[in-house]
Amino acid sequence: MLRRHFLAALALLAAAIAPAFAKEGPPAAPQNTVRVRQVMVPVIANGQVERYATYEVTLEIAEPGRMPEIQGKTPHLQDTVTAVVYEGVEKGWIVRGVVTNGTALRARLEEACNGLLGKGTVARALINPAARSAM
C-alpha cells in the first residue's frame, strides 16, 4: 500500500516537472556557424590507397547578419576548404589521416576562407575527423 502511494506521488511530481523540461528542449545550434560538406582524403601507403580519412569543417562567422550571403557561397567555401585540407597533406599538417598540426591547418583555413568572404568574416575554423574507412 505504501509503495502504491509513493509511486502515485512520484507520478504526480513527474507530471508537474515534465512541462518545464519540455519547454526547454535541446540546446539551439549556434546561428553563426556554417558547416562545410565533409572532405575525404585518401591515405596512401606503399603507392596505394590504404583508406580514406574524412573531415568535418565548421566555420564560425563573426557577423551573424551575413549568414544568408555566406550560405549562398557554400560551393566556393567547399572548394576552398578542400584545397586547404589537401595543402595540409602536402605540408605535413595531416599525416596518414591524422591532423598533426591543427594550429597551422586552422590558421590556413581561416586565412583562405577570409580571403573568399572578406577579412574578419570567419572568426574561427574548426576541423574534426569524421570517419576513417578501410579499403
GROMACS .gro file of N, CA, C and O in nm, residues 31-34 58-71 73 77 109-125:
model
  148
   31GLN      N    1   2.372   3.009  -3.430
   31GLN     CA    2   2.325   3.064  -3.557
   31GLN      C    3   2.437   3.128  -3.638
   31GLN      O    4   2.413   3.181  -3.744
   32ASN      N    5   2.558   3.125  -3.586
   32ASN     CA    6   2.668   3.191  -3.656
   32ASN      C    7   2.771   3.091  -3.708
   32ASN      O    8   2.888   3.123  -3.717
   33THR      N    9   2.727   2.969  -3.741
   33THR     CA   10   2.821   2.872  -3.794
   33THR      C   11   2.775   2.821  -3.930
   33THR      O   12   2.656   2.814  -3.958
   34VAL      N   13   2.873   2.787  -4.011
   34VAL     CA   14   2.847   2.727  -4.142
   34VAL      C   15   2.923   2.595  -4.144
   34VAL      O   16   3.044   2.592  -4.123
   58THR      N   17   3.374   2.324  -3.974
   58THR     CA   18   3.271   2.421  -3.936
   58THR      C   19   3.338   2.556  -3.922
   58THR      O   20   3.445   2.567  -3.862
   59LEU      N   21   3.275   2.657  -3.979
   59LEU     CA   22   3.329   2.793  -3.973
   59LEU      C   23   3.240   2.878  -3.883
   59LEU      O   24   3.118   2.881  -3.902
   60GLU      N   25   3.300   2.943  -3.786
   60GLU     CA   26   3.227   3.036  -3.701
   60GLU      C   27   3.236   3.174  -3.765
   60GLU      O   28   3.345   3.224  -3.791
   61ILE      N   29   3.120   3.232  -3.789
   61ILE     CA   30   3.111   3.360  -3.859
   61ILE      C   31   3.103   3.474  -3.757
   61ILE      O   32   3.023   3.468  -3.664
   62ALA      N   33   3.186   3.576  -3.776
   62ALA     CA   34   3.191   3.687  -3.682
   62ALA      C   35   3.066   3.773  -3.687
   62ALA      O   36   3.025   3.829  -3.585
   63GLU      N   37   3.004   3.785  -3.804
   63GLU     CA   38   2.885   3.869  -3.820
   63GLU      C   39   2.766   3.782  -3.860
   63GLU      O   40   2.748   3.753  -3.978
   64PRO      N   41   2.683   3.739  -3.764
   64PRO     CA   42   2.571   3.651  -3.796
   64PRO      C   43   2.474   3.710  -3.899
   64PRO      O   44   2.408   3.636  -3.971
   65GLY      N   45   2.467   3.841  -3.910
   65GLY     CA   46   2.379   3.905  -4.008
   65GLY      C   47   2.415   3.873  -4.152
   65GLY      O   48   2.332   3.890  -4.243
   66ARG      N   49   2.536   3.828  -4.175
   66ARG     CA   50   2.580   3.796  -4.311
   66ARG      C   51   2.556   3.651  -4.349
   66ARG      O   52   2.596   3.607  -4.456
   67MET      N   53   2.491   3.574  -4.261
   67MET     CA   54   2.473   3.431  -4.284
   67MET      C   55   2.405   3.398  -4.417
   67MET      O   56   2.452   3.309  -4.489
   68PRO      N   57   2.296   3.465  -4.458
   68PRO     CA   58   2.235   3.431  -4.587
   68PRO      C   59   2.332   3.447  -4.705
   68PRO      O   60   2.339   3.363  -4.793
   69GLU      N   61   2.408   3.554  -4.703
   69GLU     CA   62   2.508   3.578  -4.808
   69GLU      C   63   2.614   3.469  -4.808
   69GLU      O   64   2.652   3.415  -4.913
   70ILE      N   65   2.662   3.434  -4.690
   70ILE     CA   66   2.768   3.334  -4.678
   70ILE      C   67   2.718   3.196  -4.718
   70ILE      O   68   2.787   3.121  -4.785
   71GLN      N   69   2.596   3.161  -4.677
   71GLN     CA   70   2.540   3.031  -4.714
   71GLN      C   71   2.524   3.020  -4.866
   71GLN      O   72   2.532   2.911  -4.920
   73LYS      N   73   2.739   3.115  -5.067
   73LYS     CA   74   2.874   3.090  -5.120
   73LYS      C   75   2.930   2.955  -5.075
   73LYS      O   76   3.049   2.931  -5.088
   77LEU      N   77   3.307   2.791  -5.073
   77LEU     CA   78   3.371   2.754  -4.946
   77LEU      C   79   3.417   2.609  -4.949
   77LEU      O   80   3.525   2.576  -4.900
  109LEU      N   81   4.301   2.760  -4.290
  109LEU     CA   82   4.159   2.758  -4.325
  109LEU      C   83   4.096   2.896  -4.305
  109LEU      O   84   4.023   2.945  -4.392
  110GLU      N   85   4.126   2.957  -4.191
  110GLU     CA   86   4.072   3.091  -4.163
  110GLU      C   87   4.120   3.192  -4.265
  110GLU      O   88   4.043   3.274  -4.315
  111GLU      N   89   4.249   3.187  -4.297
  111GLU     CA   90   4.306   3.280  -4.394
  111GLU      C   91   4.240   3.264  -4.531
  111GLU      O   92   4.200   3.362  -4.594
  112ALA      N   93   4.227   3.141  -4.577
  112ALA     CA   94   4.171   3.116  -4.710
  112ALA      C   95   4.023   3.153  -4.715
  112ALA      O   96   3.977   3.214  -4.813
  113CYS      N   97   3.947   3.118  -4.612
  113CYS     CA   98   3.803   3.149  -4.611
  113CYS      C   99   3.780   3.299  -4.597
  113CYS      O  100   3.688   3.354  -4.659
  114ASN      N  101   3.863   3.366  -4.517
  114ASN     CA  102   3.852   3.512  -4.508
  114ASN      C  103   3.891   3.578  -4.639
  114ASN      O  104   3.838   3.684  -4.674
  115GLY      N  105   3.981   3.518  -4.713
  115GLY     CA  106   4.016   3.570  -4.845
  115GLY      C  107   3.897   3.564  -4.940
  115GLY      O  108   3.879   3.651  -5.025
  116LEU      N  109   3.816   3.462  -4.925
  116LEU     CA  110   3.697   3.446  -5.009
  116LEU      C  111   3.582   3.534  -4.962
  116LEU      O  112   3.515   3.597  -5.045
  117LEU      N  113   3.560   3.542  -4.832
  117LEU     CA  114   3.442   3.609  -4.778
  117LEU      C  115   3.467   3.752  -4.732
  117LEU      O  116   3.373   3.828  -4.712
  118GLY      N  117   3.592   3.788  -4.713
  118GLY     CA  118   3.624   3.921  -4.664
  118GLY      C  119   3.695   3.912  -4.530
  118GLY      O  120   3.663   3.825  -4.448
  119LYS      N  121   3.790   4.000  -4.510
  119LYS     CA  122   3.873   3.997  -4.389
  119LYS      C  123   3.786   4.004  -4.263
  119LYS      O  124   3.697   4.087  -4.253
  120GLY      N  125   3.815   3.914  -4.168
  120GLY     CA  126   3.746   3.914  -4.040
  120GLY      C  127   3.609   3.847  -4.039
  120GLY      O  128   3.543   3.845  -3.937
  121THR      N  129   3.568   3.792  -4.153
  121THR     CA  130   3.436   3.728  -4.159
  121THR      C  131   3.435   3.598  -4.081
  121THR      O  132   3.343   3.570  -4.005
  122VAL      N  133   3.538   3.515  -4.099
  122VAL     CA  134   3.547   3.388  -4.028
  122VAL      C  135   3.625   3.410  -3.899
  122VAL      O  136   3.743   3.446  -3.902
  123ALA      N  137   3.557   3.393  -3.786
  123ALA     CA  138   3.622   3.413  -3.656
  123ALA      C  139   3.708   3.294  -3.620
  123ALA      O  140   3.816   3.310  -3.563
  124ARG      N  141   3.660   3.173  -3.654
  124ARG     CA  142   3.735   3.053  -3.618
  124ARG      C  143   3.693   2.939  -3.710
  124ARG      O  144   3.576   2.926  -3.745
  125ALA      N  145   3.790   2.858  -3.747
  125ALA     CA  146   3.763   2.738  -3.825
  125ALA      C  147   3.786   2.617  -3.736
  125ALA      O  148   3.886   2.610  -3.665
   0.00000   0.00000   0.00000
